[in-house]
Coordinates of C-alpha atoms and ligand atoms in Angstrom, one line a residue:
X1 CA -31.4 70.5 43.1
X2 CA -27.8 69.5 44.4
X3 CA -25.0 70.4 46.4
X4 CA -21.9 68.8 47.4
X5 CA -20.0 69.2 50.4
X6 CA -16.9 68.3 52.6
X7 CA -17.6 69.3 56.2
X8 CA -17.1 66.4 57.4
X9 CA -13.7 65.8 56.2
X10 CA -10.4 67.8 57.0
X11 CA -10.2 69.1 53.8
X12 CA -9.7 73.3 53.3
X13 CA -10.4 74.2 50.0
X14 CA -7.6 77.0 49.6
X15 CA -4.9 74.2 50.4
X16 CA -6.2 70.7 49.1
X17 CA -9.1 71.9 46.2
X18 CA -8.0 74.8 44.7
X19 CA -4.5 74.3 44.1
X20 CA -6.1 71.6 41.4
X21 CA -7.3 74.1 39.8
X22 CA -4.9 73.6 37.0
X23 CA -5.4 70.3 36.0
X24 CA -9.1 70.8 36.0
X25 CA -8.9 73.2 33.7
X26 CA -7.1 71.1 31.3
X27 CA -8.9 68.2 31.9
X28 CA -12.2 70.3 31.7
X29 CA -10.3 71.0 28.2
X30 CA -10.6 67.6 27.5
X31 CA -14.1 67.0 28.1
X32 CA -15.3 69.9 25.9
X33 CA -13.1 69.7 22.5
X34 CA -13.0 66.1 22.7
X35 CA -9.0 65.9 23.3
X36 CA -9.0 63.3 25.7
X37 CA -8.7 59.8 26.0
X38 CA -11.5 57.6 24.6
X39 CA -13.5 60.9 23.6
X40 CA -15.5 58.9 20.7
X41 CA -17.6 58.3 24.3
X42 CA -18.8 62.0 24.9
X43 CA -22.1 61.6 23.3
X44 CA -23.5 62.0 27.1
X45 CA -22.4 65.9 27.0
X46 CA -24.6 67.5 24.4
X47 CA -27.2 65.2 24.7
X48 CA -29.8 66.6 27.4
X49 CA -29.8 69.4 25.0
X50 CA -29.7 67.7 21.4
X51 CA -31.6 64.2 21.7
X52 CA -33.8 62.6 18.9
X53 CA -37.3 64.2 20.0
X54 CA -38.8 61.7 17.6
X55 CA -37.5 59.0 19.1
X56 CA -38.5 59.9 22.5
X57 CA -42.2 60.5 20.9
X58 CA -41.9 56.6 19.1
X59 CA -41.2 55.4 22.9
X60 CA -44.2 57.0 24.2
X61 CA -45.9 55.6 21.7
X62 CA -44.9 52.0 22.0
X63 CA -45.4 52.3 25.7
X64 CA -49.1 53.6 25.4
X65 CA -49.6 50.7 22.2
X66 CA -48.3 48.5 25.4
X67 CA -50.6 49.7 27.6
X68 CA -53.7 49.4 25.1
X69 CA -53.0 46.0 24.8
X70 CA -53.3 45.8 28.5
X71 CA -49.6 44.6 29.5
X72 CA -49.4 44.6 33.2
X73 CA -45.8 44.0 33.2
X74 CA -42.9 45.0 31.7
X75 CA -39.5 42.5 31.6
X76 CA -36.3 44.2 31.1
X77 CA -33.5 41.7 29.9
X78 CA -30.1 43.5 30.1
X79 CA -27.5 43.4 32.1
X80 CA -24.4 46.2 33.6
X81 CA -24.9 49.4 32.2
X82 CA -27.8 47.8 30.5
X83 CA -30.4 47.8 33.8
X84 CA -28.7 49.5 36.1
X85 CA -29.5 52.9 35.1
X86 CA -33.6 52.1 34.4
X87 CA -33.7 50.1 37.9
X88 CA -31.9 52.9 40.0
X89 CA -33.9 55.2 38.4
X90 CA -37.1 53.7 38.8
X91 CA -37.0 53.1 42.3
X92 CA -35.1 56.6 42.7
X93 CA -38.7 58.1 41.1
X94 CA -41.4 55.0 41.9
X95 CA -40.7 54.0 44.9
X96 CA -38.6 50.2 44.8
X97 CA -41.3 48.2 45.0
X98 CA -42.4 49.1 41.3
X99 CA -39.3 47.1 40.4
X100 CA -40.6 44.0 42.6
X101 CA -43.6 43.6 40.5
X102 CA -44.3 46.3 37.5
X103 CA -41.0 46.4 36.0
X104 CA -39.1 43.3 36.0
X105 CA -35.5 42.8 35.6
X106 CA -33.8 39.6 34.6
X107 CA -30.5 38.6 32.2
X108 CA -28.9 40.0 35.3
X109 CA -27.4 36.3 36.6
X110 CA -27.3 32.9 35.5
X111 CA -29.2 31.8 38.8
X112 CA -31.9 28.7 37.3
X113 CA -34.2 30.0 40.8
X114 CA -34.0 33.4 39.7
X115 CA -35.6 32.5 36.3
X116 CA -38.3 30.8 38.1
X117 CA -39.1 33.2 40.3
X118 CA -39.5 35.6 37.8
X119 CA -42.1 33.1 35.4
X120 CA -43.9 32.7 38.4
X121 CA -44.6 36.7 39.2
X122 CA -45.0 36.6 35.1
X123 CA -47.8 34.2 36.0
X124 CA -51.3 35.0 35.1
X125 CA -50.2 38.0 33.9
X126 CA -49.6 39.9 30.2
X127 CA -46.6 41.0 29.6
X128 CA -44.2 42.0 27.5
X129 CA -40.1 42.1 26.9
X130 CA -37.4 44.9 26.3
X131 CA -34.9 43.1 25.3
X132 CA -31.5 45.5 25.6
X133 CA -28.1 44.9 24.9
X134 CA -25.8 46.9 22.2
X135 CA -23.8 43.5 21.1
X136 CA -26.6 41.1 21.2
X137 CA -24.3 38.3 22.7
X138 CA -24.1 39.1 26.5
X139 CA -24.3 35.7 27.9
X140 CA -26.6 36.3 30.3
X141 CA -29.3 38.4 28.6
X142 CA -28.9 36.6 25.5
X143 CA -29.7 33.3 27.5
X144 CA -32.5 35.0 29.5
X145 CA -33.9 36.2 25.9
X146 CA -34.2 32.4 24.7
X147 CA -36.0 31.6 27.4
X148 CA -38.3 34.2 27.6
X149 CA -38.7 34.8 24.1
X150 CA -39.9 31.5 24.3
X151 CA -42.1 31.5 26.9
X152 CA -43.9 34.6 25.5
X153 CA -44.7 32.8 22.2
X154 CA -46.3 30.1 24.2
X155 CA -48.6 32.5 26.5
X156 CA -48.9 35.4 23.8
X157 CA -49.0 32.8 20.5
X158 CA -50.6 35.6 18.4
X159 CA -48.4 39.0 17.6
X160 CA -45.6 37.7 19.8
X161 CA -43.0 40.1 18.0
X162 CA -45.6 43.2 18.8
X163 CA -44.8 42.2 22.5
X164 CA -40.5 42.6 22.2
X165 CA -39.1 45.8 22.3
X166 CA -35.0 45.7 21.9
X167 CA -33.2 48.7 22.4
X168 CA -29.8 48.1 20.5
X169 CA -27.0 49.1 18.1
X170 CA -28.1 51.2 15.2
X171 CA -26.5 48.8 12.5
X172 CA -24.7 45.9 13.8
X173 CA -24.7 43.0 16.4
X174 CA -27.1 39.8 16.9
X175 CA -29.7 41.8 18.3
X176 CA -29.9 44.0 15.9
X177 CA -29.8 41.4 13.0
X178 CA -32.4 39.2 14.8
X179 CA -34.6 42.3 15.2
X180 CA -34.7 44.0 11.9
X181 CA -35.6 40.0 10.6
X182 CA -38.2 39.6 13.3
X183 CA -39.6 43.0 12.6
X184 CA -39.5 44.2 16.5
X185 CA -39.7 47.7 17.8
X186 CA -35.7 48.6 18.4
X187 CA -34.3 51.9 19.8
X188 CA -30.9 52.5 19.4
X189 CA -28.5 53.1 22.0
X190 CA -25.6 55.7 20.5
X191 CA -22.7 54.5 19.1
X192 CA -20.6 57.3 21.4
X193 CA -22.2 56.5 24.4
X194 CA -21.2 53.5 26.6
X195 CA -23.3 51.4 28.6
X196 CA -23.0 53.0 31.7
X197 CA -23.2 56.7 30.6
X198 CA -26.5 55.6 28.6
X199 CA -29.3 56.1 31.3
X200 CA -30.4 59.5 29.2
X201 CA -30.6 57.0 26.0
X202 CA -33.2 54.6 25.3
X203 CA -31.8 52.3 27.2
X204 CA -32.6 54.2 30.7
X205 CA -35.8 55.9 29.3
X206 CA -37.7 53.5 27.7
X207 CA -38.3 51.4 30.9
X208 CA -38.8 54.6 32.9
X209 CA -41.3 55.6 30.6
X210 CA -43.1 52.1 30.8
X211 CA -42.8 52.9 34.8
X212 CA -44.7 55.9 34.4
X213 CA -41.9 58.6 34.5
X214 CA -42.3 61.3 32.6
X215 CA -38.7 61.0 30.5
X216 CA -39.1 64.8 29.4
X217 CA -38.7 66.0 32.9
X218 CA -35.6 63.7 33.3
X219 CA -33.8 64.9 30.3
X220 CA -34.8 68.6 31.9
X221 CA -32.7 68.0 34.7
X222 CA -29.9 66.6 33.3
X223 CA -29.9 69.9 30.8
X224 CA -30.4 71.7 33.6
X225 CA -27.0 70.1 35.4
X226 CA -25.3 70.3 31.7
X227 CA -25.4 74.2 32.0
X228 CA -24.2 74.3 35.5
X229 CA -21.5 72.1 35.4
X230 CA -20.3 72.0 31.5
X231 CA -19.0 75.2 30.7
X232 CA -17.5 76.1 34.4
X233 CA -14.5 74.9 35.4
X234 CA -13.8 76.8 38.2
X235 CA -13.4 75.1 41.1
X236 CA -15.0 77.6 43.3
X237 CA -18.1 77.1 42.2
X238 CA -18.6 73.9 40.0
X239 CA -19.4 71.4 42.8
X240 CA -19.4 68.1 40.2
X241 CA -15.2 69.0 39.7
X242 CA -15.0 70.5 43.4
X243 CA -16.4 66.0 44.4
X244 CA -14.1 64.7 41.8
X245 CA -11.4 66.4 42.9
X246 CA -12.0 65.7 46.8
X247 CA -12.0 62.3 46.0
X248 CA -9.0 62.5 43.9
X249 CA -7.4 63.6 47.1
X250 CA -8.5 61.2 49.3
X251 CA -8.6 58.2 47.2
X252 CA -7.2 58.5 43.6
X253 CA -4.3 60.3 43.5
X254 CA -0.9 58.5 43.7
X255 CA 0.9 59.8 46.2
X256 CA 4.4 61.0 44.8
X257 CA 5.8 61.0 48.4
X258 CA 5.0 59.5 52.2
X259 CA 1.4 60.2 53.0
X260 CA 2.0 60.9 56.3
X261 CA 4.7 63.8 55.4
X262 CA 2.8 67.2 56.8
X263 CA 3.7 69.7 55.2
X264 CA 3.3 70.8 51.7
X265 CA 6.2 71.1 49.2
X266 CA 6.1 74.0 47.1
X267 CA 3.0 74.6 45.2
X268 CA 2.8 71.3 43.2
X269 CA -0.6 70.2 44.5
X270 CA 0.5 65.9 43.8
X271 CA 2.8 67.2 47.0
X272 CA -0.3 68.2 49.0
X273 CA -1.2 66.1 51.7
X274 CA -3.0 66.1 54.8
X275 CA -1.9 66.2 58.5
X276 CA -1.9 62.6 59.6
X277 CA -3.9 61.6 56.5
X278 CA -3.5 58.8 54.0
X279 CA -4.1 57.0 51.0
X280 CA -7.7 55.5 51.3
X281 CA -8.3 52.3 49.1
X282 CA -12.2 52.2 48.9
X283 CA -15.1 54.6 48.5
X284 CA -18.1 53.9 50.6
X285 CA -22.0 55.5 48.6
X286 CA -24.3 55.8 51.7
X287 CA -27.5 56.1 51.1
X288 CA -30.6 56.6 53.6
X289 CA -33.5 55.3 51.8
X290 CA -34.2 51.7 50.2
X291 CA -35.4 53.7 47.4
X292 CA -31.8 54.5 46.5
X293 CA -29.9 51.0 47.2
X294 CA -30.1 50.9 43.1
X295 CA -28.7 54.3 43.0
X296 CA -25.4 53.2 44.6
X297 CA -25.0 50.3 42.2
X298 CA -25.6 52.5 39.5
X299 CA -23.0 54.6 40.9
X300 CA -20.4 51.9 41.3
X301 CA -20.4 50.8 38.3
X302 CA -19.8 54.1 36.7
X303 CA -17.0 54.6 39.1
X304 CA -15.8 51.4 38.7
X305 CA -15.6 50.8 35.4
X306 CA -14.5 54.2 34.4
X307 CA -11.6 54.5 37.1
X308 CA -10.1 51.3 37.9
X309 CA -7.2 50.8 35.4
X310 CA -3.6 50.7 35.1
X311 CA -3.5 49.8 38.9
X312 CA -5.4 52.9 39.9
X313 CA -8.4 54.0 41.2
X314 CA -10.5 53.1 44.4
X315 CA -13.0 50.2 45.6
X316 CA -16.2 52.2 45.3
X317 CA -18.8 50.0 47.5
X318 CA -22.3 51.0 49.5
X319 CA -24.0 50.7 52.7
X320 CA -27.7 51.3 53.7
X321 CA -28.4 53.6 56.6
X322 CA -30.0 52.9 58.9
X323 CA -29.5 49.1 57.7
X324 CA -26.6 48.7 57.8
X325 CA -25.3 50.7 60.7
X326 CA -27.0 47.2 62.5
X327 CA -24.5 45.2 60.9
X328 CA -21.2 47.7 59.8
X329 CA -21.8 50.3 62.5
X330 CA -19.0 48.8 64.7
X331 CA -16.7 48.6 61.1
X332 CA -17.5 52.3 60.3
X333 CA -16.5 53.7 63.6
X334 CA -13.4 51.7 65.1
X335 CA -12.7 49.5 62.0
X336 CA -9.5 49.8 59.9
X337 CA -9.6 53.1 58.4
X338 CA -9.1 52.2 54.5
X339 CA -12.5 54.2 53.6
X340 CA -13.6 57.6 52.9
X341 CA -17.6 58.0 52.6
X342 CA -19.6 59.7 50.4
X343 CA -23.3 60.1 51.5
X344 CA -26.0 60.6 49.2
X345 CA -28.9 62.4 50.9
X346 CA -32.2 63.4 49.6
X347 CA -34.2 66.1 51.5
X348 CA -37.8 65.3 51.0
X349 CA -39.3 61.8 50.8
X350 CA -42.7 61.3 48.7
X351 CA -44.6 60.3 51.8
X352 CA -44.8 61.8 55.7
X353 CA -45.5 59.5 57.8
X354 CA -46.1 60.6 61.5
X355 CA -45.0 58.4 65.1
X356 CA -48.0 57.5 66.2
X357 CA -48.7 57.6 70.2
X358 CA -48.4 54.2 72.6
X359 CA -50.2 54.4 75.5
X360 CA -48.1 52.2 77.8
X361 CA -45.0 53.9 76.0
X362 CA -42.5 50.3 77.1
X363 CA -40.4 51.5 74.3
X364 CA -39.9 54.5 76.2
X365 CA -40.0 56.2 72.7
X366 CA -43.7 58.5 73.2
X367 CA -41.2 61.5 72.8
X368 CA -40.8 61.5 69.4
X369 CA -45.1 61.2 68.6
X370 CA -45.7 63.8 66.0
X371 CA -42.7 63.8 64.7
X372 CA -42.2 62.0 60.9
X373 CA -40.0 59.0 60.4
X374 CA -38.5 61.6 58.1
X375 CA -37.0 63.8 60.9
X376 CA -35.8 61.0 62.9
X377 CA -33.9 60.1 60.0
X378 CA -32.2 63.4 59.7
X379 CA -31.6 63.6 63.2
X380 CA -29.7 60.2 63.0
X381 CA -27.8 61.4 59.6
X382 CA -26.6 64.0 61.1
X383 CA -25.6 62.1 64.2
X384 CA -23.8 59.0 62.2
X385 CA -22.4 61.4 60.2
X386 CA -20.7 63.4 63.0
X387 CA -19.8 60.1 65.1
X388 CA -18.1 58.6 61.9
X389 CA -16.0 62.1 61.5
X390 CA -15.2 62.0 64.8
X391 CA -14.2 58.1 64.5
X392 CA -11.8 59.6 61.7
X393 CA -13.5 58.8 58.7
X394 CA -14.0 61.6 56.3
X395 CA -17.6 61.9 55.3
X396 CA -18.1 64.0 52.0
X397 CA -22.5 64.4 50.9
X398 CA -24.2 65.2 48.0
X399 CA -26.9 66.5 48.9
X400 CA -30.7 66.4 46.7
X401 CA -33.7 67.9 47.0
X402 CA -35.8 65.2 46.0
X403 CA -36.9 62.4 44.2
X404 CA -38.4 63.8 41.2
X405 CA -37.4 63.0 37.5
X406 CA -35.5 66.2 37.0
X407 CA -33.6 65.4 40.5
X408 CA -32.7 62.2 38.7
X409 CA -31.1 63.9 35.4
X410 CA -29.8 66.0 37.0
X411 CA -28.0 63.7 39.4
X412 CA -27.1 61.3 36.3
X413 CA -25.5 63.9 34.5
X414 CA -23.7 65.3 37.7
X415 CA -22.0 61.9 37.6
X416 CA -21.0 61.5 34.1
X417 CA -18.8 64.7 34.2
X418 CA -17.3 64.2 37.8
X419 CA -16.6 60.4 36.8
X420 CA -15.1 62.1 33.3
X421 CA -13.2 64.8 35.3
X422 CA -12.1 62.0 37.9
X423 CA -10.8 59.7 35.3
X424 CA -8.7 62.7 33.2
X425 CA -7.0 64.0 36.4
X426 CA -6.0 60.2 37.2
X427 CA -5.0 59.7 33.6
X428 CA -6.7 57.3 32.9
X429 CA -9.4 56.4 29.9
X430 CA -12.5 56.9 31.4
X431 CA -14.8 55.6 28.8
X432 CA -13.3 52.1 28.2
X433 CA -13.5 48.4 30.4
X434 CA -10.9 46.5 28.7
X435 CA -10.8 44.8 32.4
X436 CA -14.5 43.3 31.9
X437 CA -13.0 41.1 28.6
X438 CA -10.2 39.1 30.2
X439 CA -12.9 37.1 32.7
X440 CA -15.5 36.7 29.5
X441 CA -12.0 35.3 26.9
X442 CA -11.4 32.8 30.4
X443 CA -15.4 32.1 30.8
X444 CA -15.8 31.0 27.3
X445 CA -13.0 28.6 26.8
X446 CA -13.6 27.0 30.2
X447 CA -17.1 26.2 28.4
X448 CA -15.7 24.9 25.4
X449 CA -12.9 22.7 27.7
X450 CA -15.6 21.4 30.3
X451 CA -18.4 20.9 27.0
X452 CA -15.6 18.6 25.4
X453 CA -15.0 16.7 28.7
X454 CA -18.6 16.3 29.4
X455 CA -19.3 14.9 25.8
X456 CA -16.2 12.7 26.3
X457 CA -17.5 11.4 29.1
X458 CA -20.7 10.6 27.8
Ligands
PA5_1 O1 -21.1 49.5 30.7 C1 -20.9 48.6 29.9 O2 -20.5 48.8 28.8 C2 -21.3 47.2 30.3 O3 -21.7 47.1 31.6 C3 -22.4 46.7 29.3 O4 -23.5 47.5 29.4 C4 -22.8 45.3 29.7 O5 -21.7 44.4 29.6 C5 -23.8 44.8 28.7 O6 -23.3 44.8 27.4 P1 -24.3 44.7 26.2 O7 -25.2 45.9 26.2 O8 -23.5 44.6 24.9 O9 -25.1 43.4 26.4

């Protein structure tokens, strides 16, 4: 369903992985008696294997009450790990255009032309709101709830609250309150699961299952990734530690001498370091299919949020092949080499689509008729990827099979215990953001200062 690897890259796993294998294992330690830092956030780890059945069941059943009462469209109101994991995996399963008109997204800005563009693609049309957010008070969803909420009483005046679902705390929080008085649907997103390791939660599924994705085969894979990659730490074999701790190399680690030194000291592994190589500051998520632009948000965030403290951690950022190689090919090859890539490939698209034949054949391209668009995509994969090696970037892939719901889980859930893995070998709290308060403390007492002004000057 997956597999990682670093042929592209000058690692050797007998000097630069295994020699980790020590702090793996006690960071593996970490993840599975709940030693670590911030481990009131492991309810991702069981929970392919222990979720609420019921509530999965009360889901389907609101989407097919949903359905019955002919809703075309569904608008998800959420923001940060809030819609990133329902709109990657949409488009990862539906294809992205199912996100362009079937499954909405909005709370996500505080752009007035995006909320008209959205009312007008609502137009004409019945729909119907998931509202989701665990505090309730997210600026931007909670503004983009006002609004809609609104709207929806004036084009749905009868059983608007049969028409909001909010997926939110069990107990506490705005949402929560205003839900429980306004009597609508709520699933609850686990109080040990943050917002960005919550795609296996409500939050993820309950969209998805609007979308059509059968949420049962998702959970699958991700249990099926859980017994891989749980209960091995080796680092011969689990590839979701063997990732974390490539990257740790390349990009994490802080160097505890020069980089450039070649030759390793003794067998302490932070002494490690390649011939000629050096710290790299961002991590670059390729992906080769517009179906999986989401995915690589989805990704940064997780790696993101969960890594970047105490000074640490990498920039993880995303190109589109073969997008982008029209704009950033030049960068990627001869640019400033402060990047390591990590491609994320899948093997088999949903559609084959054959080169059709052109009888005058300008394009000079009738030697690739018969062929799918498919194959000349791997061909050029495997060319960028060689070119950009040989340019002396190190390109790592993780490699899936598909884009099927239990690719998804398990992809998800490979993620959550590399990011965990990542973030105990660079010491680090994986599960908070304390980062994401300080704009939000600044944001909301430049309102109240320019509110004042404004009211002055009035
Ligand atoms: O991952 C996170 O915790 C954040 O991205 C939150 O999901 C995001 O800020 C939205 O918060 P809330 O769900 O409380 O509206």
């Amino acid at each position: 369903m997956l597999k990682f690897d670093f042929a592209h890259t000058k690692l050797k796993e007998r000097r630069h992985i295994l020699p980790f294998q020590l702090q793996v294992n006690r960071a593996h330690s970490k993840i599975i008696n709940r030693t670590g830092e911030g481990s009131d956030f492991l309810g991702w780890v069981d929970l392919p294997v222990n979720y609420d059945k019921t509530e999965i069941n009360r889901m389907l059943d609101k989407v097919n009450d949903l359905k019955q009462k002919q809703v075309e469209i569904l608008l998800v109101i959420g923001i940060g790990g809030s819609f990133l994991s329902s709109k990657s995996g949409i488009d990862f399963v539906k294809g992205y255009s199912y996100t362009e008109d079937k499954v909405l997204f909005t709370g996500t800005d505080l752009s007035s032309d995006h909320i008209k563009i959205v009312e007008e693609k609502l137009k004409g049309k019945k729909w119907a709101i998931a509202v989701i957010s665990k505090s309730g008070i997210t600026l931007e969803p909670a503004l983009a709830f006002r609004h809609f909420k609104n709207l929806l009483q004036q084009v749905q005046p009868e059983n608007t609250n049969e028409y909001i679902i909010a997926i939110t705390d069990a107990e506490k929080g705005a949402l929560k309150e205003l839900s429980n008085s306004e009597g609508y649907t709520t699933f609850t997103i686990p109080n040990d699961i943050g917002g960005r390791f919550s795609g296996l939660t409500p939050v993820g599924l309950f969209p998805m299952a609007f979308a059509g994705i059968d949420i049962i085969k998702v959970m699958d894979g991700a249990a099926k990734a859980r017994d891989k990659y749980l209960n091995d730490s080796s680092l011969k074999t689990n590839d979701a530690f063997r990732y974390a701790v490539a990257r740790h190399f390349y990009g994490l680690k802080r160097w505890s001498y020069h980089p450039d030194r070649a030759t390793p000291s003794g067998n302490n592994p932070m002494h490690w370091t390649l011939k000629g190589s050096k710290k790299y500051y961002e991590e670059v998520f390729v992906t080769w299919t517009p179906d999986l632009i989401q995915t690589s948000e989805w990704v940064k965030q997780l790696i993101g949020e969960s890594l970047s403290k105490k000074g640490r951690g990498i920039l993880p950022t995303s190109a589109t092949f073969t997008r982008d190689l029209h704009s950033l090919g030049q960068t990627f090859q001869e640019g400033y080499k402060s990047f390591f890539e990590t491609v994320i490939w899948v093997e088999k698209e949903r559609n084959e689509i054959t080169i059709t034949d052109d009888l005058k054949n300008i394009d000079g391209l009738n030697y690739l008729i018969k062929n799918k668009f498919s194959d000349t995509n791997i061909m050029t994969y495997k060319a960028v990827t060689a070119s950009h090696f040989s340019g002396g970037t190190p390109v790592m892939t993780i490699l899936l099979d598909d884009k099927t719901e239990e690719t998804l889980g398990y992809f998800w859930y490979f993620f959550f215990i590399t990011t965990a893995m990542s973030g105990y070998l660079l010491k680090v709290n994986p599960f908070d953001q304390p980062g994401v308060e300080v704009y939000k403390k600044k944001m909301f007492k430049n309102f109240k200062r320019e509110l004042n002004g404004n009211e002055k000057n009035n």
